[in-house]
PDB file of C-alpha atoms in Angstrom:
ATOM      1  CA  MET T 117      11.719  16.811  -0.315  1.00  0.00           C
ATOM      2  CA  ALA T 118      11.382  12.838   0.001  1.00  0.00           C
ATOM      3  CA  HIS T 119      12.565  11.578   3.439  1.00  0.00           C
ATOM      4  CA  ALA T 120      13.181   8.078   4.358  1.00  0.00           C
ATOM      5  CA  TRP T 121      11.924   8.533   7.696  1.00  0.00           C
ATOM      6  CA  MET T 122       8.384   9.914   7.959  1.00  0.00           C
ATOM      7  CA  PRO T 123       9.012  13.416   9.632  1.00  0.00           C
ATOM      8  CA  GLY T 124       7.048  14.040  12.670  1.00  0.00           C
ATOM      9  CA  ALA T 125       6.759   9.897  13.048  1.00  0.00           C
ATOM     10  CA  ARG T 126       8.476   8.181  15.961  1.00  0.00           C
ATOM     11  CA  ARG T 127      11.103   5.916  15.298  1.00  0.00           C
ATOM     12  CA  ILE T 128      11.221   2.310  16.861  1.00  0.00           C
ATOM     13  CA  ARG T 129      13.961   0.355  14.523  1.00  0.00           C
ATOM     14  CA  ALA T 130      13.677  -3.169  13.412  1.00  0.00           C
ATOM     15  CA  ASP T 131      16.613  -5.499  13.621  1.00  0.00           C
ATOM     16  CA  SER T 132      15.806  -6.884  10.611  1.00  0.00           C
ATOM     17  CA  ASP T 133      13.771  -5.954   7.210  1.00  0.00           C
ATOM     18  CA  GLY T 134      12.963  -7.624   4.072  1.00  0.00           C
ATOM     19  CA  GLY T 135      15.738  -6.542   2.225  1.00  0.00           C
ATOM     20  CA  PRO T 136      16.496  -4.438  -0.927  1.00  0.00           C
ATOM     21  CA  LEU T 137      13.744  -3.078  -2.778  1.00  0.00           C
ATOM     22  CA  ASN T 138      13.664  -4.962  -6.522  1.00  0.00           C
ATOM     23  CA  GLY T 139      12.279  -1.721  -8.556  1.00  0.00           C
ATOM     24  CA  GLY T 140       9.261  -0.976 -10.017  1.00  0.00           C
ATOM     25  CA  ALA T 141       6.060   0.968  -9.772  1.00  0.00           C
ATOM     26  CA  PRO T 142       5.913   2.847  -6.321  1.00  0.00           C
ATOM     27  CA  ARG T 143       3.090   1.539  -3.743  1.00  0.00           C
ATOM     28  CA  ALA T 144       1.754   1.470  -0.677  1.00  0.00           C
ATOM     29  CA  VAL T 145      -0.188  -1.156   1.107  1.00  0.00           C
ATOM     30  CA  TRP T 146      -2.987  -0.600   3.971  1.00  0.00           C
ATOM     31  CA  LEU T 147      -3.713  -3.623   6.601  1.00  0.00           C
ATOM     32  CA  THR T 148      -5.324  -3.985   9.687  1.00  0.00           C
ATOM     33  CA  LEU T 149      -3.514  -5.060  12.933  1.00  0.00           C
ATOM     34  CA  GLY T 150      -6.704  -6.926  14.349  1.00  0.00           C
ATOM     35  CA  THR T 151      -6.975  -4.762  17.577  1.00  0.00           C
ATOM     36  CA  ALA T 152      -8.786  -1.499  18.269  1.00  0.00           C
ATOM     37  CA  PRO T 153      -7.419   1.998  18.569  1.00  0.00           C
ATOM     38  CA  ARG T 154      -6.367   2.673  22.178  1.00  0.00           C
ATOM     39  CA  THR T 155      -6.158  -0.760  23.271  1.00  0.00           C
ATOM     40  CA  VAL T 156      -2.774  -0.965  22.794  1.00  0.00           C
ATOM     41  CA  SER T 157       0.004   1.998  22.134  1.00  0.00           C
ATOM     42  CA  ILE T 158       1.447   2.012  18.877  1.00  0.00           C
ATOM     43  CA  GLN T 159       4.938   1.458  20.627  1.00  0.00           C
ATOM     44  CA  SER T 160       3.721  -1.790  21.643  1.00  0.00           C
ATOM     45  CA  ALA T 161       2.189  -2.887  18.525  1.00  0.00           C
ATOM     46  CA  ALA T 162       5.407  -1.913  16.686  1.00  0.00           C
ATOM     47  CA  GLN T 163       7.745  -3.925  19.472  1.00  0.00           C
ATOM     48  CA  ARG T 164       5.377  -7.162  18.906  1.00  0.00           C
ATOM     49  CA  LEU T 165       5.936  -6.701  14.779  1.00  0.00           C
ATOM     50  CA  VAL T 166       9.555  -6.029  15.378  1.00  0.00           C
ATOM     51  CA  GLY T 167      10.255  -8.961  18.037  1.00  0.00           C
ATOM     52  CA  GLU T 168       8.214 -11.559  15.354  1.00  0.00           C
ATOM     53  CA  CYS T 169      10.271 -10.204  12.608  1.00  0.00           C
ATOM     54  CA  ARG T 170       7.418  -8.998  10.462  1.00  0.00           C
ATOM     55  CA  PRO T 171       7.862  -5.235  10.287  1.00  0.00           C
ATOM     56  CA  CYS T 172       5.626  -2.937   8.229  1.00  0.00           C
ATOM     57  CA  HIS T 173       6.921   0.568   7.568  1.00  0.00           C
ATOM     58  CA  LEU T 174       4.282   2.426   9.643  1.00  0.00           C
ATOM     59  CA  VAL T 175       1.824   1.683  12.190  1.00  0.00           C
ATOM     60  CA  TRP T 176      -0.990   4.120  12.568  1.00  0.00           C
ATOM     61  CA  ASP T 177      -3.480   4.491  15.451  1.00  0.00           C
ATOM     62  CA  PRO T 178      -6.195   6.740  13.465  1.00  0.00           C
ATOM     63  CA  VAL T 179      -8.153   7.777  16.648  1.00  0.00           C
ATOM     64  CA  THR T 180      -4.912   9.449  18.345  1.00  0.00           C
ATOM     65  CA  GLY T 181      -2.788  10.225  15.057  1.00  0.00           C
ATOM     66  CA  ASP T 182      -0.042   8.641  16.689  1.00  0.00           C
ATOM     67  CA  ILE T 183       2.317   7.160  13.739  1.00  0.00           C
ATOM     68  CA  VAL T 184       5.786   5.082  14.554  1.00  0.00           C
ATOM     69  CA  GLN T 185       8.256   4.183  11.991  1.00  0.00           C
ATOM     70  CA  LEU T 186       9.760   0.638  11.940  1.00  0.00           C
ATOM     71  CA  ILE T 187      12.242   0.690   8.918  1.00  0.00           C
ATOM     72  CA  SER T 188      13.076   2.958   5.762  1.00  0.00           C
ATOM     73  CA  ILE T 189      10.965   3.320   3.164  1.00  0.00           C
ATOM     74  CA  LEU T 190      14.045   2.566   0.847  1.00  0.00           C
ATOM     75  CA  ARG T 191      14.313  -0.874   2.589  1.00  0.00           C
ATOM     76  CA  ALA T 192      11.301  -3.852   1.773  1.00  0.00           C
ATOM     77  CA  GLY T 193       8.937  -4.781   4.732  1.00  0.00           C
ATOM     78  CA  ARG T 194       7.688  -8.179   5.808  1.00  0.00           C
ATOM     79  CA  ALA T 195       4.347  -7.798   6.843  1.00  0.00           C
ATOM     80  CA  LEU T 196       2.543  -8.769   3.475  1.00  0.00           C
ATOM     81  CA  GLY T 197       1.403 -12.785   4.129  1.00  0.00           C
ATOM     82  CA  THR T 198       1.811 -12.764   7.618  1.00  0.00           C
ATOM     83  CA  PRO T 199      -1.255 -12.955   9.578  1.00  0.00           C
ATOM     84  CA  GLU T 200      -3.120  -9.638  10.338  1.00  0.00           C
ATOM     85  CA  GLN T 201      -2.910  -9.626  13.783  1.00  0.00           C
ATOM     86  CA  LEU T 202      -0.774  -8.994  16.903  1.00  0.00           C
ATOM     87  CA  ASP T 203      -1.186 -12.562  18.511  1.00  0.00           C
ATOM     88  CA  TRP T 204       0.442 -14.597  16.439  1.00  0.00           C
ATOM     89  CA  ASP T 205       2.318 -18.062  16.602  1.00  0.00           C
ATOM     90  CA  PRO T 206       5.341 -18.260  14.090  1.00  0.00           C
ATOM     91  CA  ASP T 207       5.344 -22.114  14.390  1.00  0.00           C
ATOM     92  CA  ARG T 208       1.973 -22.180  12.974  1.00  0.00           C
ATOM     93  CA  VAL T 209       2.344 -19.380  10.047  1.00  0.00           C
ATOM     94  CA  PRO T 210       4.003 -19.929   6.621  1.00  0.00           C
ATOM     95  CA  ALA T 211       6.594 -17.558   5.881  1.00  0.00           C
ATOM     96  CA  SER T 212       5.685 -14.082   3.924  1.00  0.00           C
ATOM     97  CA  PRO T 213       6.622 -14.354   0.223  1.00  0.00           C
ATOM     98  CA  ARG T 214       9.402 -11.932   0.465  1.00  0.00           C
ATOM     99  CA  ASN T 215       9.191 -11.257  -3.126  1.00  0.00           C
ATOM    100  CA  VAL T 216       5.759  -9.270  -2.971  1.00  0.00           C
ATOM    101  CA  ASN T 217       7.178  -7.287  -0.251  1.00  0.00           C
ATOM    102  CA  ALA T 218      10.305  -6.125  -1.859  1.00  0.00           C
ATOM    103  CA  GLU T 219       8.151  -5.313  -5.464  1.00  0.00           C
ATOM    104  CA  GLY T 220       8.339  -1.707  -6.235  1.00  0.00           C
ATOM    105  CA  ARG T 221      10.849   1.130  -6.267  1.00  0.00           C
ATOM    106  CA  VAL T 222       8.734   1.814  -2.826  1.00  0.00           C
ATOM    107  CA  CYS T 223       6.351  -0.722  -1.430  1.00  0.00           C
ATOM    108  CA  ALA T 224       5.277   1.129   2.007  1.00  0.00           C
ATOM    109  CA  GLN T 225       3.209  -1.008   4.005  1.00  0.00           C
ATOM    110  CA  ILE T 226       1.023   1.043   6.887  1.00  0.00           C
ATOM    111  CA  ALA T 227      -0.577  -0.917   9.429  1.00  0.00           C
ATOM    112  CA  VAL T 228      -3.600   0.365  10.935  1.00  0.00           C
ATOM    113  CA  LEU T 229      -5.066  -0.095  14.551  1.00  0.00           C
ATOM    114  CA  GLY T 230      -8.268  -1.973  13.462  1.00  0.00           C
ATOM    115  CA  TYR T 231     -10.248  -4.655  12.621  1.00  0.00           C
ATOM    116  CA  PRO T 232     -11.315  -5.578   8.816  1.00  0.00           C
ATOM    117  CA  GLU T 233     -14.865  -6.200   9.900  1.00  0.00           C
ATOM    118  CA  GLU T 234     -14.901  -2.700  10.991  1.00  0.00           C
ATOM    119  CA  PRO T 235     -13.380  -0.384   8.680  1.00  0.00           C
ATOM    120  CA  PHE T 236     -11.085   2.058   9.683  1.00  0.00           C
ATOM    121  CA  THR T 237     -12.521   4.958   7.552  1.00  0.00           C
ATOM    122  CA  ASP T 238     -15.648   4.953   9.099  1.00  0.00           C
ATOM    123  CA  GLY T 239     -14.245   6.731  12.153  1.00  0.00           C
ATOM    124  CA  PRO T 240     -11.622   9.349  13.349  1.00  0.00           C
ATOM    125  CA  MET T 241      -8.652   9.361  10.532  1.00  0.00           C
ATOM    126  CA  THR T 242      -6.177  11.791  12.636  1.00  0.00           C
ATOM    127  CA  GLY T 243      -3.070  12.160  10.619  1.00  0.00           C
ATOM    128  CA  VAL T 244      -4.042  10.281   7.415  1.00  0.00           C
ATOM    129  CA  ASP T 245      -3.248  13.758   5.551  1.00  0.00           C
ATOM    130  CA  ALA T 246       0.807  13.798   6.566  1.00  0.00           C
ATOM    131  CA  ILE T 247       0.775   9.790   5.405  1.00  0.00           C
ATOM    132  CA  VAL T 248      -0.491  10.258   2.149  1.00  0.00           C
ATOM    133  CA  GLU T 249       1.532  13.385   1.450  1.00  0.00           C
ATOM    134  CA  TRP T 250       4.553  11.596   2.901  1.00  0.00           C
ATOM    135  CA  LEU T 251       3.745   8.669   0.022  1.00  0.00           C
ATOM    136  CA  ASP T 252       2.936  11.411  -2.619  1.00  0.00           C
ATOM    137  CA  SER T 253       7.119  12.720  -1.837  1.00  0.00           C
ATOM    138  CA  TRP T 254       7.838   9.228  -2.845  1.00  0.00           C
ATOM    139  CA  GLY T 255       5.726   8.962  -5.778  1.00  0.00           C
ATOM    140  CA  VAL T 256       3.167   6.926  -5.065  1.00  0.00           C
ATOM    141  CA  SER T 257       0.247   7.721  -7.248  1.00  0.00           C
ATOM    142  CA  ARG T 258      -3.320   8.867  -5.333  1.00  0.00           C
ATOM    143  CA  ARG T 259      -4.906   5.774  -7.216  1.00  0.00           C
ATOM    144  CA  TRP T 260      -6.642   2.586  -6.467  1.00  0.00           C
ATOM    145  CA  PRO T 261      -5.864  -0.041  -9.853  1.00  0.00           C
ATOM    146  CA  ALA T 262      -7.698  -2.847  -7.816  1.00  0.00           C
ATOM    147  CA  GLY T 263     -10.646  -0.518  -6.559  1.00  0.00           C
ATOM    148  CA  GLU T 264     -11.991  -0.501  -3.532  1.00  0.00           C
ATOM    149  CA  PRO T 265     -10.933  -3.124  -1.217  1.00  0.00           C
ATOM    150  CA  MET T 266     -13.728  -5.801  -0.488  1.00  0.00           C
ATOM    151  CA  SER T 267     -15.242  -6.879   2.641  1.00  0.00           C
ATOM    152  CA  CYS T 268     -13.404  -9.453   4.541  1.00  0.00           C
ATOM    153  CA  LEU T 269     -16.679 -11.283   4.344  1.00  0.00           C
ATOM    154  CA  ALA T 270     -16.951 -11.393   0.854  1.00  0.00           C
ATOM    155  CA  THR T 271     -15.126 -13.824  -1.449  1.00  0.00           C
ATOM    156  CA  GLY T 272     -13.148 -13.918  -4.796  1.00  0.00           C
ATOM    157  CA  ALA T 273     -11.026 -10.832  -4.333  1.00  0.00           C
ATOM    158  CA  GLU T 274      -8.943  -9.569  -7.049  1.00  0.00           C
ATOM    159  CA  ARG T 275      -5.288 -10.085  -6.626  1.00  0.00           C
ATOM    160  CA  SER T 276      -4.436  -9.388  -9.979  1.00  0.00           C
ATOM    161  CA  ARG T 277      -0.558  -8.987 -10.896  1.00  0.00           C
ATOM    162  CA  ALA T 278      -1.186  -6.660 -13.713  1.00  0.00           C
ATOM    163  CA  LEU T 279      -2.934  -4.447 -11.494  1.00  0.00           C
ATOM    164  CA  TRP T 280      -0.330  -4.833  -8.664  1.00  0.00           C
ATOM    165  CA  ALA T 281       2.353  -3.683 -11.247  1.00  0.00           C
ATOM    166  CA  ARG T 282       0.851  -0.374 -11.668  1.00  0.00           C
ATOM    167  CA  GLY T 283       1.609   0.631  -9.082  1.00  0.00           C
ATOM    168  CA  GLY T 284      -0.655   3.299  -6.261  1.00  0.00           C
ATOM    169  CA  HIS T 285      -2.581   2.342  -3.183  1.00  0.00           C
ATOM    170  CA  PHE T 286      -3.927  -1.356  -2.450  1.00  0.00           C
ATOM    171  CA  GLY T 287      -5.408  -2.830   0.160  1.00  0.00           C
ATOM    172  CA  ALA T 288      -3.483  -6.099   1.641  1.00  0.00           C
ATOM    173  CA  SER T 289      -6.439  -7.985   0.369  1.00  0.00           C
ATOM    174  CA  GLN T 290      -5.563  -7.103  -3.328  1.00  0.00           C
ATOM    175  CA  VAL T 291      -1.654  -8.260  -3.084  1.00  0.00           C
ATOM    176  CA  PRO T 292      -1.101 -11.092  -5.307  1.00  0.00           C
ATOM    177  CA  GLY T 293       0.166 -14.110  -3.689  1.00  0.00           C
ATOM    178  CA  CYS T 294      -1.155 -13.015   0.059  1.00  0.00           C
ATOM    179  CA  GLU T 295      -4.213 -14.517   2.089  1.00  0.00           C
ATOM    180  CA  ASN T 296      -4.770 -11.157   3.755  1.00  0.00           C
ATOM    181  CA  ALA T 297      -8.393 -10.060   4.616  1.00  0.00           C
ATOM    182  CA  GLY T 298      -7.645  -6.519   5.359  1.00  0.00           C
ATOM    183  CA  PRO T 299      -8.394  -3.695   5.542  1.00  0.00           C
ATOM    184  CA  GLY T 300     -12.154  -4.593   4.887  1.00  0.00           C
ATOM    185  CA  ALA T 301     -14.371  -2.526   2.648  1.00  0.00           C
ATOM    186  CA  ILE T 302     -12.620   1.053   3.559  1.00  0.00           C
ATOM    187  CA  ASP T 303     -13.674   4.083   1.725  1.00  0.00           C
ATOM    188  CA  THR T 304     -10.679   4.900  -0.585  1.00  0.00           C
ATOM    189  CA  ASP T 305     -11.823   8.539  -1.002  1.00  0.00           C
ATOM    190  CA  GLN T 306     -11.614   9.271   2.720  1.00  0.00           C
ATOM    191  CA  LEU T 307      -7.636   8.266   2.355  1.00  0.00           C
ATOM    192  CA  THR T 308      -6.541   9.498  -1.179  1.00  0.00           C
ATOM    193  CA  GLY T 309      -9.395  11.878  -2.250  1.00  0.00           C
ATOM    194  CA  PRO T 310     -11.824  11.305  -5.241  1.00  0.00           C
ATOM    195  CA  HIS T 311      -9.259  11.631  -7.815  1.00  0.00           C
ATOM    196  CA  VAL T 312      -8.646   8.880 -10.135  1.00  0.00           C
ATOM    197  CA  LEU T 313      -5.778   8.802 -12.569  1.00  0.00           C
ATOM    198  CA  GLN T 314      -6.234   7.233 -15.897  1.00  0.00           C
ATOM    199  CA  VAL T 315      -4.231   4.619 -17.238  1.00  0.00           C
ATOM    200  CA  HIS T 316      -3.791   4.289 -20.544  1.00  0.00           C
ATOM    201  CA  SER T 317      -2.770   1.129 -22.720  1.00  0.00           C
ATOM    202  CA  ARG T 318       0.620   1.437 -24.088  1.00  0.00           C
ATOM    203  CA  GLU T 319       0.352   2.116 -27.925  1.00  0.00           C
ATOM    204  CA  PHE T 320       2.807   0.519 -30.313  1.00  0.00           C
ATOM    205  CA  PRO T 321       4.421   2.133 -33.389  1.00  0.00           C
ATOM    206  CA  ASP T 322       2.198   0.783 -35.599  1.00  0.00           C
ATOM    207  CA  GLN T 323      -0.926   2.007 -33.757  1.00  0.00           C
ATOM    208  CA  LEU T 324       0.844   5.446 -33.621  1.00  0.00           C
ATOM    209  CA  ALA T 325       1.264   5.648 -37.307  1.00  0.00           C
ATOM    210  CA  ALA T 326      -2.156   4.203 -38.058  1.00  0.00           C
ATOM    211  CA  ALA T 327      -3.562   7.293 -35.733  1.00  0.00           C
ATOM    212  CA  ALA T 328      -1.246   9.622 -37.162  1.00  0.00           C
ATOM    213  CA  ALA T 329      -2.416   9.134 -40.873  1.00  0.00           C
ATOM    214  CA  LEU T 330      -6.111   9.519 -40.034  1.00  0.00           C
ATOM    215  CA  ALA T 331      -5.029  13.014 -38.360  1.00  0.00           C
ATOM    216  CA  ILE T 332      -3.750  14.417 -41.497  1.00  0.00           C
ATOM    217  CA  PRO T 333      -6.488  15.506 -44.227  1.00  0.00           C
ATOM    218  CA  ALA T 334      -5.905  13.714 -47.892  1.00  0.00           C
ATOM    219  CA  LEU T 335      -3.745  15.838 -50.264  1.00  0.00           C
ATOM    220  CA  ALA T 336      -5.806  16.469 -53.399  1.00  0.00           C
ATOM    221  CA  LEU T 337      -4.116  14.528 -56.247  1.00  0.00           C
ATOM    222  CA  PRO T 338      -4.089  15.222 -59.840  1.00  0.00           C
ATOM    223  CA  GLY T 339      -7.242  13.985 -61.723  1.00  0.00           C
ATOM    224  CA  GLY T 340      -8.538  13.263 -58.302  1.00  0.00           C
ATOM    225  CA  PRO T 341     -11.633  14.666 -56.366  1.00  0.00           C
ATOM    226  CA  ALA T 342     -10.547  17.982 -55.488  1.00  0.00           C
TER     227      ALA T 342
END
């Protein structure tokens, strides 16, 4: 059964969110908050995000396994397109692209206590299974259409709208219209496993008809070759 509020996660309800979701393939986006695990509590991190009107859905400390939820998964977050650290001056930062935050039947945003320069998958990931299983229950496919996120030091990260439209899991650095650098070069297999769902291009009716004709043996015609 899918729960709008993740079972077992603490709740700190944000006063505002990104509004209703616009529909499309379900997806999850992983980002970092520019602070090391245990240096701040997830409650403090969540309260900072709420106070600055840029809530994500979950804040996760991968060392302790603590998780807090700020908004229902049935509502859009506001973290995509905003700075990836807790110290933020809203007077110097452009507003987040709300259209991206609201794209998908589900667009779950998971903020991890960590740095993009130090991939969090290199250390403990206590509680990750519970997070991914919760996302499973909402139809988020265990695939990474844009591949593994690149190092934050690399240039030319692909932010393809075509790949984004397929749904699944993404790093914030792969989201179109955003300038996020995190979560860095994480090992996606450590999050969702090595399973890769093949995405086939859509076949049009004429293609299907041609394929069917090739699959049917030719009938022997009178006077023709046997």
